[in-house]
Coordinates of C-alpha atoms (C1' of nucleotides) in Angstrom, one line a residue:
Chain A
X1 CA 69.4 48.4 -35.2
X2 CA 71.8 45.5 -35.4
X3 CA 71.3 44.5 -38.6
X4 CA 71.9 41.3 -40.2
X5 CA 75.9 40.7 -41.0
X6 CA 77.4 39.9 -44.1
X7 CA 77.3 36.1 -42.9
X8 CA 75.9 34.9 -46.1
X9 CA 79.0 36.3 -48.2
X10 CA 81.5 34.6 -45.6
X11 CA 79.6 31.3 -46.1
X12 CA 79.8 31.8 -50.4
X13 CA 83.6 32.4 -48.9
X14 CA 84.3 29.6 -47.7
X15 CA 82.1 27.3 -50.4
X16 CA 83.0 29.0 -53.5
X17 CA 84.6 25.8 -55.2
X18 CA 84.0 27.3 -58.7
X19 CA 82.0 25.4 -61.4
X20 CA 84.7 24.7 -64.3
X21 CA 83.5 25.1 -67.7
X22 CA 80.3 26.8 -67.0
X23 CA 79.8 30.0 -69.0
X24 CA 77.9 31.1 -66.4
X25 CA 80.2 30.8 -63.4
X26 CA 83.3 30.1 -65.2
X27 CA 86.2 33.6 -65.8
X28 CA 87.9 31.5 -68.7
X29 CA 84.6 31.0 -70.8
X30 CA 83.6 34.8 -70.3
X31 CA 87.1 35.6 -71.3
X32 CA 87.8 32.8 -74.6
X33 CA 83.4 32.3 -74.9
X34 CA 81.6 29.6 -75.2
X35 CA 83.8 27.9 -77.2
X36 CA 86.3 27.3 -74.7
X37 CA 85.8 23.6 -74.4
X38 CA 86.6 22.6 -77.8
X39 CA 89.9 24.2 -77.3
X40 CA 91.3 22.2 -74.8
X41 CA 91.1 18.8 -77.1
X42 CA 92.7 20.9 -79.9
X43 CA 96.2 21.7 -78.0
X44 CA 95.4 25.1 -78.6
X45 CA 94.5 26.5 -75.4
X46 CA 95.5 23.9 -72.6
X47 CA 94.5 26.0 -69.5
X48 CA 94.2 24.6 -66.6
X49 CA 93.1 25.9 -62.6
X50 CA 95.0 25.8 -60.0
X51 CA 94.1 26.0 -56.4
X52 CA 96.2 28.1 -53.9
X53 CA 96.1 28.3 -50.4
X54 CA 95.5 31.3 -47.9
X55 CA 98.5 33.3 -47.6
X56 CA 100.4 31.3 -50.5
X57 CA 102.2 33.4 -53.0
X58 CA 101.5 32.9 -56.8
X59 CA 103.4 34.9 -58.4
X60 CA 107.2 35.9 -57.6
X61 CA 108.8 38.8 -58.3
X62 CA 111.1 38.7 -61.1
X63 CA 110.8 35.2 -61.7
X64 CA 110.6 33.8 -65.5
X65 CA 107.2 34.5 -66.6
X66 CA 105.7 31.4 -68.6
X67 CA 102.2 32.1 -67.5
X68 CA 99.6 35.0 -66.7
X69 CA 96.5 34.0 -64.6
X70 CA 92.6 34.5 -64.7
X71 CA 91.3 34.3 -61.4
X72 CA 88.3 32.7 -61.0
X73 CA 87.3 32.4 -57.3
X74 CA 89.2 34.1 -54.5
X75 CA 91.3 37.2 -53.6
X76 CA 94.9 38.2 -54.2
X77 CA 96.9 40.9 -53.5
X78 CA 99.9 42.4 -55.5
X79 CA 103.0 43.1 -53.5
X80 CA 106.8 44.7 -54.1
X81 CA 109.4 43.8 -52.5
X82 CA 111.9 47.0 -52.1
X83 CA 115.6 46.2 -51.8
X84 CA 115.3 47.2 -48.5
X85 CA 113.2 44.1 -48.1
X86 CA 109.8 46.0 -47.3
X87 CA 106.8 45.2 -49.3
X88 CA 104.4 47.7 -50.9
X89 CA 101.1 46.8 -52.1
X90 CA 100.3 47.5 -55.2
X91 CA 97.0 46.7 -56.1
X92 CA 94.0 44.1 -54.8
X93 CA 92.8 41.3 -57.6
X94 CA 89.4 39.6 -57.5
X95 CA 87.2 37.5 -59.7
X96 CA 88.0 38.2 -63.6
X97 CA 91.1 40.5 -63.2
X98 CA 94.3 39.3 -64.5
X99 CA 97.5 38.5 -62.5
X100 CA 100.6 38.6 -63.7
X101 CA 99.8 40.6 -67.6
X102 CA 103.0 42.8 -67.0
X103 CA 105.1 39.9 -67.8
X104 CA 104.2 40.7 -71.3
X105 CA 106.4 43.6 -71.2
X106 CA 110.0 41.9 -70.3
X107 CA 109.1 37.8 -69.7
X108 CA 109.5 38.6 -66.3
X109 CA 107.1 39.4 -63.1
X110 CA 107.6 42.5 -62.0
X111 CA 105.4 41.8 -58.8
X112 CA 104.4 39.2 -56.7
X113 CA 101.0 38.2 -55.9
X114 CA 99.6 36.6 -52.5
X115 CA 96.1 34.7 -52.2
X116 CA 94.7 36.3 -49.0
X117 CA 92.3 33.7 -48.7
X118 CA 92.0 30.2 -50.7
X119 CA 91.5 30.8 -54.4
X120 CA 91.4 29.0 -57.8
X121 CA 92.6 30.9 -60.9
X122 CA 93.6 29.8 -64.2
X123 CA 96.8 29.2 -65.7
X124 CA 96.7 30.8 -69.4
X125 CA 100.5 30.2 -70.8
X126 CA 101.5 32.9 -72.5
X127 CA 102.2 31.2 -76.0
X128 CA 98.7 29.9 -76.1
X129 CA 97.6 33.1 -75.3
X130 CA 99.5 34.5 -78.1
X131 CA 97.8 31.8 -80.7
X132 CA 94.6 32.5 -79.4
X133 CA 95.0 36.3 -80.1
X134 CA 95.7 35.3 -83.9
X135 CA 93.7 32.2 -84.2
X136 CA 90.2 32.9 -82.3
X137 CA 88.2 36.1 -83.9
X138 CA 87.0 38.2 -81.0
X139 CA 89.2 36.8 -78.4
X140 CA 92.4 39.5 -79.3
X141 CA 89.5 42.3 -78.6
X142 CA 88.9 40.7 -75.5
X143 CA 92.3 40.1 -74.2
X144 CA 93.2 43.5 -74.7
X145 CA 90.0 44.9 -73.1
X146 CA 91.5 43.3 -70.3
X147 CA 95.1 44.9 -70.7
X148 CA 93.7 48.1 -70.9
X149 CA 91.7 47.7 -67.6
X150 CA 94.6 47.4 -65.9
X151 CA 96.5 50.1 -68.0
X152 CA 92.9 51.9 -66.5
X153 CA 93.8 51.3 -63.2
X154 CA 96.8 53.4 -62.5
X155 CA 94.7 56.1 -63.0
X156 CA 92.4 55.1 -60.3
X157 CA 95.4 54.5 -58.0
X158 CA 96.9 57.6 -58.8
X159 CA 93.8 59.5 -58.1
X160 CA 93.8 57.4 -54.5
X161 CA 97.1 58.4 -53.8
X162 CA 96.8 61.9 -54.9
X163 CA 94.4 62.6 -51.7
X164 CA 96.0 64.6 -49.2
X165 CA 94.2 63.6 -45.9
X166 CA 94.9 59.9 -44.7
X167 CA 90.7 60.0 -44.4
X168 CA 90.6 61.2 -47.6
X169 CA 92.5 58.6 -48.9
X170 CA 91.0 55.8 -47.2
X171 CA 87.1 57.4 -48.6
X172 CA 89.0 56.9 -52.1
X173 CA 89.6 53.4 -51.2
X174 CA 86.1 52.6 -49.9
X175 CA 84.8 54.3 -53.1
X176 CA 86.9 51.8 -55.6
X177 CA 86.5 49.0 -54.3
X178 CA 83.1 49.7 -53.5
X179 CA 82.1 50.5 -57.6
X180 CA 85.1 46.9 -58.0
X181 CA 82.0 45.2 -56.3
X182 CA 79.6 46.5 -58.6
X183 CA 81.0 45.2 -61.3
X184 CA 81.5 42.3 -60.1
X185 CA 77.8 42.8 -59.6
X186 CA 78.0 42.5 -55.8
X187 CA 76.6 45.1 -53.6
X188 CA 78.2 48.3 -53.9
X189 CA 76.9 49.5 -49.8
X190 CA 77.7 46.4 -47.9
X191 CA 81.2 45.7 -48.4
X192 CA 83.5 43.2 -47.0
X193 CA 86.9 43.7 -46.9
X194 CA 88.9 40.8 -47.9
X195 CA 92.7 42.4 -46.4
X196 CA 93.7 43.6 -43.3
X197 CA 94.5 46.9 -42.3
X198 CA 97.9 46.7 -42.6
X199 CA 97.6 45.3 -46.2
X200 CA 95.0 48.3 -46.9
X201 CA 97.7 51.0 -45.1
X202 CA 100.4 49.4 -46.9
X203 CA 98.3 50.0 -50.1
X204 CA 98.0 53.5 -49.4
X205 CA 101.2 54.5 -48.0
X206 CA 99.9 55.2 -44.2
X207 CA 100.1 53.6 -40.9
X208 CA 97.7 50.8 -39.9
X209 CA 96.5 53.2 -37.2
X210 CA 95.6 55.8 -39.6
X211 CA 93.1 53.5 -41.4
X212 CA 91.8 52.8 -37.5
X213 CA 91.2 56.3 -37.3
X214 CA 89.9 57.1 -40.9
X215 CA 87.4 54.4 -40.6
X216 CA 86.6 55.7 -36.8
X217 CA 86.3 59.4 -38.4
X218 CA 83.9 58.3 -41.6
X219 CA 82.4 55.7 -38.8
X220 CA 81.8 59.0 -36.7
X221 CA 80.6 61.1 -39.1
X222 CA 77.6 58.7 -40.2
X223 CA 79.1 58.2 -43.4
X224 CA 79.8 54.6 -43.1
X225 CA 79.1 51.8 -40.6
X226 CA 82.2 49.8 -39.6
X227 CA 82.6 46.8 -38.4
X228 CA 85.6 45.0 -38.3
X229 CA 85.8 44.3 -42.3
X230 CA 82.6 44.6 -42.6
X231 CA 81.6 47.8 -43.7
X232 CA 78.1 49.9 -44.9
X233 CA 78.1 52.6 -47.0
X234 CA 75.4 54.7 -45.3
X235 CA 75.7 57.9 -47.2
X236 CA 77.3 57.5 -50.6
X237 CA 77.0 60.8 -51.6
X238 CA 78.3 62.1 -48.3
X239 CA 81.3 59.8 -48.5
X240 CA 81.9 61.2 -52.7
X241 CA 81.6 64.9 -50.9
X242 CA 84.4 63.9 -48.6
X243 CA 86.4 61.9 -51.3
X244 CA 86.3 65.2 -53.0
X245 CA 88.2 67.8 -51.6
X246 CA 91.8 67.0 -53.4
X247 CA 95.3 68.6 -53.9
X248 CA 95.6 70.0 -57.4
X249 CA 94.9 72.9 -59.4
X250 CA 91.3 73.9 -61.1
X251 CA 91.7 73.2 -64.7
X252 CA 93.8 76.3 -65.5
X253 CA 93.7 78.0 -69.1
X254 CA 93.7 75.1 -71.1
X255 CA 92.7 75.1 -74.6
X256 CA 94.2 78.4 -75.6
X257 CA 95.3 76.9 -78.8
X258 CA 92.8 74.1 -78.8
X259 CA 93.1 73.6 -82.7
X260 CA 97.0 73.3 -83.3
X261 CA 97.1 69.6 -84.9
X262 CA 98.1 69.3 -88.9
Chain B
X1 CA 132.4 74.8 -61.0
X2 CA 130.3 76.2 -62.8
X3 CA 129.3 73.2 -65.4
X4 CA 128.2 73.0 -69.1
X5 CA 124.4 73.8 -68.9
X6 CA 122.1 71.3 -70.9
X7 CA 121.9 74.0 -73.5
X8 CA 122.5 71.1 -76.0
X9 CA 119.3 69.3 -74.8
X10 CA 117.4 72.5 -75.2
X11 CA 118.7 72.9 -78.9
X12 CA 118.2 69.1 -79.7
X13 CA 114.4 69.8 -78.5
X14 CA 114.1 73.1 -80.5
X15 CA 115.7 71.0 -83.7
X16 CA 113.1 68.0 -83.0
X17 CA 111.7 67.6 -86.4
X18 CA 111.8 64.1 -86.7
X19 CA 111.8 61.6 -89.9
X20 CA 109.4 59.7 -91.1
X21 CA 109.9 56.2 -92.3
X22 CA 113.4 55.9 -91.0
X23 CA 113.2 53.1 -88.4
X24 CA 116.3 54.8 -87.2
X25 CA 114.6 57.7 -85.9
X26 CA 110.7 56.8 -86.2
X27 CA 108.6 54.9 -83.5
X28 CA 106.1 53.6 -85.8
X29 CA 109.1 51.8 -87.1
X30 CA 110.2 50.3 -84.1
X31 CA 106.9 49.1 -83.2
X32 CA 105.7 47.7 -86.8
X33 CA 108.9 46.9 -88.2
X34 CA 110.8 47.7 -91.1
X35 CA 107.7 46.4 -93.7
X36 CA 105.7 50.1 -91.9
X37 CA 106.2 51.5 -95.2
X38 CA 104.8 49.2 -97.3
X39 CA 101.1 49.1 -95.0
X40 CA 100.6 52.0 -95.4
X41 CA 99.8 52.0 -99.5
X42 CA 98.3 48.3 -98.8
X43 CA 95.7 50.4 -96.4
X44 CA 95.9 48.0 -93.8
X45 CA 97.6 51.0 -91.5
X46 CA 96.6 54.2 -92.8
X47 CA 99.1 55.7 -89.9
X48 CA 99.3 59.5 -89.7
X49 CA 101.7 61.7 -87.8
X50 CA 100.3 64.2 -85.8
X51 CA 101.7 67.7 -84.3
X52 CA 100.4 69.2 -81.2
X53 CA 101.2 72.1 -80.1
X54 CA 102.6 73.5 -76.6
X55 CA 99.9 73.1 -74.1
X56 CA 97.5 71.8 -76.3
X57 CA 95.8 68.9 -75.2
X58 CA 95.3 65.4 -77.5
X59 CA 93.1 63.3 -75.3
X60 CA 90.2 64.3 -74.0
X61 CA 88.9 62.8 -71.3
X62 CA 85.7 61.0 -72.0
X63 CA 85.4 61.5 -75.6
X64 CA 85.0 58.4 -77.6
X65 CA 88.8 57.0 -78.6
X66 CA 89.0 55.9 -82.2
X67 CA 93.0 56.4 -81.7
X68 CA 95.7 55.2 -79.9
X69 CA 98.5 57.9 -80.4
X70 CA 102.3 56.6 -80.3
X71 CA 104.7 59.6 -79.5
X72 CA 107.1 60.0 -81.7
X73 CA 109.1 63.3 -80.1
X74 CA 107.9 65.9 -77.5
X75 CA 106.4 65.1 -74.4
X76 CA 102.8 64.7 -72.6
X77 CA 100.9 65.2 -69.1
X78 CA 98.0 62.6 -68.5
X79 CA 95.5 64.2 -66.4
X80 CA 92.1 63.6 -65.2
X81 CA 89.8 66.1 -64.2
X82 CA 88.1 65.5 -61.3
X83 CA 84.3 66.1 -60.5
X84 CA 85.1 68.8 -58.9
X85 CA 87.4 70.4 -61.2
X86 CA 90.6 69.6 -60.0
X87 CA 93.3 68.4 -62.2
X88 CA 95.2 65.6 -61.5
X89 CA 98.7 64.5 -63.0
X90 CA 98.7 60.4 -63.6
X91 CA 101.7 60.1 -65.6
X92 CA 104.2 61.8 -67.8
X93 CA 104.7 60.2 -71.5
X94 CA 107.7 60.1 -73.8
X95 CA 109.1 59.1 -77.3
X96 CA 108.1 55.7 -77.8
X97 CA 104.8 55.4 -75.6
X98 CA 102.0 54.8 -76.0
X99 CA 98.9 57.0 -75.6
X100 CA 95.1 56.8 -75.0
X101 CA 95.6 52.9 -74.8
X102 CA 93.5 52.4 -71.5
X103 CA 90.4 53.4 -74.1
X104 CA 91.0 49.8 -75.7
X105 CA 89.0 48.8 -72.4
X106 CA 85.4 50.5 -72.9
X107 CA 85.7 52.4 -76.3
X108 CA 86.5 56.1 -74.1
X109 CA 89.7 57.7 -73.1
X110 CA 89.6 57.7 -69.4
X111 CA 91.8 60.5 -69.0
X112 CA 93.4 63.4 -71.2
X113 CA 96.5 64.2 -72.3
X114 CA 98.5 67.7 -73.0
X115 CA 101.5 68.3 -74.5
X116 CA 104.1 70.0 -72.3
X117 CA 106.2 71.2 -75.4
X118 CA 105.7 70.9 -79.4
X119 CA 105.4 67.7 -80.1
X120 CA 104.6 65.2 -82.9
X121 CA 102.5 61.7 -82.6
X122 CA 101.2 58.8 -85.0
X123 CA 97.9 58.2 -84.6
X124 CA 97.0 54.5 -85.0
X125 CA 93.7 53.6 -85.7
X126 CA 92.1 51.4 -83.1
X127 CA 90.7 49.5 -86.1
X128 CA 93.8 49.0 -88.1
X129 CA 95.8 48.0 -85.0
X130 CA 93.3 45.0 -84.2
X131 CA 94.2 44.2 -88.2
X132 CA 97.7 44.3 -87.9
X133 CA 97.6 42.2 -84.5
X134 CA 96.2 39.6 -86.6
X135 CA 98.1 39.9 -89.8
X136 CA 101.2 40.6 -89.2
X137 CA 103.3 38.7 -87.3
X138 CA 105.3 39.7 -84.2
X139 CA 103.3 42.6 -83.9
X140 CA 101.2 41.3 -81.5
X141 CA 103.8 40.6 -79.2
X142 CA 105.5 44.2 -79.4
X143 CA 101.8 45.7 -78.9
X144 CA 101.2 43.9 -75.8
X145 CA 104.8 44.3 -74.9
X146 CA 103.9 48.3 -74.7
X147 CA 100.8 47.1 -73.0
X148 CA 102.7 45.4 -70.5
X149 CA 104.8 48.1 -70.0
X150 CA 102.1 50.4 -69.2
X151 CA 100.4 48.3 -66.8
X152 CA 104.0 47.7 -65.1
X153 CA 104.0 51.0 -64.5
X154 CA 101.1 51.2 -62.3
X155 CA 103.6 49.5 -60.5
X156 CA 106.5 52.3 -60.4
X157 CA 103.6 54.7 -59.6
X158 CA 102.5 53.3 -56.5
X159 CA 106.0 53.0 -55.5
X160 CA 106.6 56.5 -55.7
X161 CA 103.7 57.3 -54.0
X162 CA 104.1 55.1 -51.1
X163 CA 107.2 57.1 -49.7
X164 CA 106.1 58.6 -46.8
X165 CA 108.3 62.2 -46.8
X166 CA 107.9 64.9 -49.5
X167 CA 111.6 65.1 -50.0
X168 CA 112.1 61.0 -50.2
X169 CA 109.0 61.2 -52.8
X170 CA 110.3 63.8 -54.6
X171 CA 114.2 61.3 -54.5
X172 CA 111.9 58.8 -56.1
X173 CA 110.2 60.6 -58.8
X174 CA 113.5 62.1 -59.8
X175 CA 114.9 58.1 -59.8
X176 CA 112.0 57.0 -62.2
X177 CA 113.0 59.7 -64.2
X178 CA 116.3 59.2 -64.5
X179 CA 115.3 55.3 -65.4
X180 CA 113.5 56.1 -68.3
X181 CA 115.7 58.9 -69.3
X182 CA 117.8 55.9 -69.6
X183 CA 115.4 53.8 -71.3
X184 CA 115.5 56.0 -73.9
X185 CA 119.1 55.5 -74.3
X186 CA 119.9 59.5 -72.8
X187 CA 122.0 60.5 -69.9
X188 CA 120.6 59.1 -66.2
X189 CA 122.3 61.1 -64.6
X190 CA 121.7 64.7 -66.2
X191 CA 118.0 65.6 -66.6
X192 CA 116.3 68.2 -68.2
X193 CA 113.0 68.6 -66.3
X194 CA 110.0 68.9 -69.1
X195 CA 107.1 70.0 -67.1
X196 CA 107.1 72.6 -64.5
X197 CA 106.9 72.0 -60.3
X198 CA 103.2 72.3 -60.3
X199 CA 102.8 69.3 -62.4
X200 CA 105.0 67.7 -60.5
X201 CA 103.8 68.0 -57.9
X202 CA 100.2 67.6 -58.4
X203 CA 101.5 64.1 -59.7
X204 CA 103.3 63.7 -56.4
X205 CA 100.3 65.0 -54.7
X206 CA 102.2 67.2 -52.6
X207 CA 102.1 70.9 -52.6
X208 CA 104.7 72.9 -55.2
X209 CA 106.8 74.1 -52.2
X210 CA 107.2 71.2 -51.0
X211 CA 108.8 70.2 -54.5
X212 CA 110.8 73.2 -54.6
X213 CA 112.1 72.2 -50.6
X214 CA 113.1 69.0 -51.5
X215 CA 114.7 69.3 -53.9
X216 CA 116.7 72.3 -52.4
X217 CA 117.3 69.6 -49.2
X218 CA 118.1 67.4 -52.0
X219 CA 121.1 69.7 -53.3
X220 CA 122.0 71.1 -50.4
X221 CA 123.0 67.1 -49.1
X222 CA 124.9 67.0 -52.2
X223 CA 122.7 64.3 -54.2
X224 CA 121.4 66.4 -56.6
X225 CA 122.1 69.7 -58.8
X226 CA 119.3 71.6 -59.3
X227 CA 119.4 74.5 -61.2
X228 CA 115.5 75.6 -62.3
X229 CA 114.4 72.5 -64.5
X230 CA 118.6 71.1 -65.1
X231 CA 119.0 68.4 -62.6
X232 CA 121.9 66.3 -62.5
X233 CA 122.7 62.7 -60.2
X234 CA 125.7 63.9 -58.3
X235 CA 125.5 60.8 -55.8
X236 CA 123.3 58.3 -57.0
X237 CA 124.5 55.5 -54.5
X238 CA 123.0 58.2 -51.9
X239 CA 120.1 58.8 -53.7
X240 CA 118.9 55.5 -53.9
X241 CA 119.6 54.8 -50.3
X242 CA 117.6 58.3 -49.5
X243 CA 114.7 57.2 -51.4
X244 CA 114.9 53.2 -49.8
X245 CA 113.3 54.1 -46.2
X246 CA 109.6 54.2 -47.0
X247 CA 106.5 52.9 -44.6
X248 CA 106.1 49.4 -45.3
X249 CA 106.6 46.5 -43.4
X250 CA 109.3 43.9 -43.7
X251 CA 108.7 41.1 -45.6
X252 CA 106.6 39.4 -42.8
X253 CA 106.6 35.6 -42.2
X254 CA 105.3 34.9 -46.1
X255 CA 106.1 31.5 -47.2
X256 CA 104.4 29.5 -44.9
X257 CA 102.6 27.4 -46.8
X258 CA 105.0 28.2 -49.8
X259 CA 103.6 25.0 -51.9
X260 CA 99.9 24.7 -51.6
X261 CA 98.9 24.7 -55.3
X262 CA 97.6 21.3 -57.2
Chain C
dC1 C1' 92.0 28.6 -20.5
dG2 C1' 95.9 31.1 -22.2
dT3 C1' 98.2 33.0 -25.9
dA4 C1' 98.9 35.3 -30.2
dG5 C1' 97.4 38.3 -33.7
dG6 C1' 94.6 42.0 -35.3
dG7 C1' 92.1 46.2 -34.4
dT8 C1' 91.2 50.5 -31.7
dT9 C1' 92.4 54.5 -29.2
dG10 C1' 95.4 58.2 -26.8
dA11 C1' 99.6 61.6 -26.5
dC12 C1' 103.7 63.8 -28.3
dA13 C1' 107.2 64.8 -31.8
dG14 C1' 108.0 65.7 -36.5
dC15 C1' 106.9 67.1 -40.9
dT16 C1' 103.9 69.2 -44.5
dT17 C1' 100.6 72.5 -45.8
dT18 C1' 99.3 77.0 -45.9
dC19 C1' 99.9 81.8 -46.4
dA20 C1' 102.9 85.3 -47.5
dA21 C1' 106.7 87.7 -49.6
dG22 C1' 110.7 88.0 -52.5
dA23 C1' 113.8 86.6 -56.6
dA24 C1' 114.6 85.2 -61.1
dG25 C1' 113.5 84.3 -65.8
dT26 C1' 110.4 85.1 -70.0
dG27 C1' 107.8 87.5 -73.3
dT28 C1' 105.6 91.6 -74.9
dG29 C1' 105.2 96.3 -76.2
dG30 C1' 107.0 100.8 -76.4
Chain D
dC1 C1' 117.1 98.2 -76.6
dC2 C1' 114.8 98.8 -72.5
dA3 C1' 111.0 98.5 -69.3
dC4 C1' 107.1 96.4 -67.7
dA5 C1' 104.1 92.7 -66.5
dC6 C1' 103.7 87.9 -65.9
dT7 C1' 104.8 83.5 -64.5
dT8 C1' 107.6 80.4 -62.1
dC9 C1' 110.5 79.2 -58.5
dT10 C1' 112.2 79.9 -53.9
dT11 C1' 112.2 80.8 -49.1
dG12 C1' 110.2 81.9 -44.3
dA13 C1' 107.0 81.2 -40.2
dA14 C1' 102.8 79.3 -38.0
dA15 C1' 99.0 75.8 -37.9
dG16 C1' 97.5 71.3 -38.7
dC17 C1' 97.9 66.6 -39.4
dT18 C1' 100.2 62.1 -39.4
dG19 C1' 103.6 58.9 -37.7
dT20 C1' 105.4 56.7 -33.7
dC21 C1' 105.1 54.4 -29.4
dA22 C1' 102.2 52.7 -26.0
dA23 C1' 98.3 50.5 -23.8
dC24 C1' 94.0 48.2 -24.2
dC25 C1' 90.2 45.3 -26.2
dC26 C1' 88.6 41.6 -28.9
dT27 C1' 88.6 37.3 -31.5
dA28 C1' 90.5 33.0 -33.0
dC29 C1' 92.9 29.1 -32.1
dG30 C1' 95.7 25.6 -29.8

DNA sequence: CGTAGGGTTGACAGCTTTCAAGAAGTGTGG
DNA sequence: CCACACTTCTTGAAAGCTGTCAACCCTACG
C-alpha cells in the first residue's frame, strides 16, 4: 500500500550542484554544442552560472535587460506584479527553459522570476547571444527553437485557463507539467511539485482552497494519489477524460471557402 | 448624443488593399528594411503576399509549417482544436504580427489560424528567414524582437485570465485591446470589435452571455459605449481601476534574501 | 516544546452558467 | 423593393459552483 516516496528526487534536490561544461549534464552545451568550451577563451561567448538562493528573485520586472538566462539546475517561477501590488504567476521554469527571452522585444523584463528552491542558471548576455546567432552555424536554429517554445506555451496556458471547473483546471495543470517532466525525461506518473498551492492557485486564477479541494476531488475519484506535493498519476487516461470536458464551441462550419488564397 | 459611428473604420477596412514595397504602408518593410526590394530578385527572400479570405483559415493545426506568415492587413483568430473537438481561441493577430512562429520549435504549427475578415499576409519562408538572420544585418534583432513580443504576451494573456469576475475579465480584454489598438498607432479609446462575442468569449473562457452582461454592466456604469461590435473608453481612469481587483495575493515578504547570487 | 507556516475541510453568500425567449441586424430570393 | 430566414446579440430566471471566512491538522524550525 504505502508505497515508496519520492525521497530519491528530494535527495537529487538538494545535491544537484550541476556538472559545468559536461555535454551531458550541462543546459549551455545542449544549447551552444559541444563546442561551447572553445568559446569562452575567444570573448565570444563569456557565459557564466550563477547560483541563487531559495526564494531569491532573478529577474525584476521592468528592469534594464542586459541578460537572458539558461537554467541549468533548479526551479523558478515567473511572477507580475499588478499596480495594485498583487502578483500573478505567470508560468513555472525548469531545467533548459529560458528566463527572461521577452527582454528581446523592448530591452526590458517584462516579468520577474523567483527561484523557489536553490538553483544555478546561466547568464547568456544578450549581445553575445546576438554574435552567436550570426557567428556559430546551427546555434541561430537552436536559439529560436527555444523562442518558439515559449511562443508554444501561451497556447498551453491558454488551453489551462480556458477550463471552466476549478478541478478542471487544476487536471490541466497536472497534465502539463506532468508531459514538462517527460521531456525533461523524468517520470511523467510520479510527480513532485516544486510550488506551493498558493503559487499553483495564483497560476490559475483560483483560491488556494480550491486547489485543496481539486486535488481532494481527483484524490477521491482514484484519479490521482496525493500527497502533499507529491503526487501519482494513477489513471492517466481517466484524468485526460476529466481534463476534457471544456467551454468552447465544436468546430463550427469552417472551411466553407477552404481554397481562397492567390 | 448620439455620436459619429466608426463608419470610417468600416470603410478604411473595406478599402484595405494595401501596397507593396512601400515601407510606408508594407510590414515586410518594416521588418526587413528598406533594402526588402532588392532580396527579393537576389532570391535570398522569395517573400510572397498572400490573401485569405473571410473565415478561411491559414494555419492548420498540425500540418508541417514551411511558413511563417507576417500580416500585413486584416485580422486572425488562433485556435486549437481540442481532442475532443472543441475550439479554443488563444489569441487574436493584427497588422504587423507575426504568425505560425511557435512552429520554428518542432517543424509543426501547434495551432491554426482563421481570418476574421479579408485579409492579406507575406509568407516568409522558414528557410529564407534563417538566411536573412545571418546575412543581413539587424534583422536578427527585429526578428527576435517580434519573437519577444510574442512570448511577452503569454504574459498579457495570463493576466487577463487571472481576473477572477466575468465582467472584470471582460474590462481586461477590452484594455489589451485598446493597448494594441494603440500599438498600432489607432485610437485607444474607440474600438471597432473584429471578431464576434463567441470568440470572445471562448478566448475568455467564459460563456457568450456573460460577454454580452458585462459589457452591458460595463456601459451601464458609464465606462464603456457599447453599441454591437463599436466600443468606445468613456472613463478609462475607471476602467483600469475596475479591472485592478483580481485574486492574487500581495506582494508577500519577497526579498528576503534579496542578494544571494555569486 | 512552542510557534509559525502550509495544507485541508466545512458552511454560506455571491456570481456564473445554463436554458429559454426575444430583439436586431444581415443576406438572400422572390 | 420587400419579405423571409438566418445569425448574432441581448435579457431573464433558476441551478450549480467557487470565493470567502473560519477552524483544524500537520510539519518544520527555532
Amino acid at each position: 500500500m504505502t508505497q515508496i516516496p519520492l525521497a530519491e528526487l528530494h535527495v537529487l534536490r538538494r545535491a544537484a550542484e550541476p556538472a559545468l561544461a559536461d555535454p551531458q549534464s550541462s543546459a549551455l552545451a545542449r544549447l551552444v554544442g559541444p563546442g561551447v568550451a572553445e568559446l569562452a577563451p575567444a570573448g565570444i561567448a563569456p557565459f557564466a552560472m550563477r547560483r541563487i538562493g531559495e526564494n531569491a528573485p532573478l529577474l525584476h520586472q521592468g528592469a534594464q535587460a542586459r541578460h537572458a538566462y539558461l537554467v541549468q539546475a533548479g526551479y523558478f517561477k515567473i511572477v507580475r506584479i499588478g499596480e495594485d501590488g498583487y502578483e500573478q504567476v505567470l508560468d513555472f521554469v525548469a531545467r533548459d527553459e529560458l528566463l527572461g527571452a521577452d527582454a528581446l522585444a523592448d530591452g526590458r523584463y517584462t516579468s520577474g522570476a523567483v527561484a523557489l528552491e536553490e538553483s544555478w542558471v546561466w547568464a547568456l548576455e544578450l549581445d553575445a547571444v546576438q554574435r552567436l546567432v550570426r557567428r556559430v552555424p546551427g546555434f541561430a536554429s537552436h536559439w529560436q527553437a527555444l523562442l518558439a517554445r515559449q511562443i508554444a506555451r501561451a497556447g498551453e496556458l491558454a488551453w489551462m485557463m480556458a477550463a471552466v471547473g476549478a478541478d478542471k483546471r487544476t487536471a490541466r495543470f497536472v497534465i502539463l507539467y506532468s508531459r514538462r517532466m517527460a521531456e525533461r525525461g523524468q517520470s511523467p506518473r510520479r510527480l513532485l511539485l516544486h510550488m506551493g498551492r498558493r503559487d499553483i492557485a495564483c497560476h490559475l486564477g483560483l483560491a488556494p482552497e480550491s486547489i485543496s479541494r481539486a486535488f481532494s476531488l481527483l484524490a477521491d475519484s482514484g484519479i490521482l494519489r496525493v500527497d502533499n506535493r507529491e503526487i501519482e498519476i494513477l489513471d492517466a487516461g481517466a484524468l485526460h477524460h476529466y481534463a476534457l470536458t471544456t467551454r468552447g464551441y465544436p468546430e463550427h462550419a469552417t472551411g466553407r471557402r477552404l481554397a481562397a488564397a492567390a
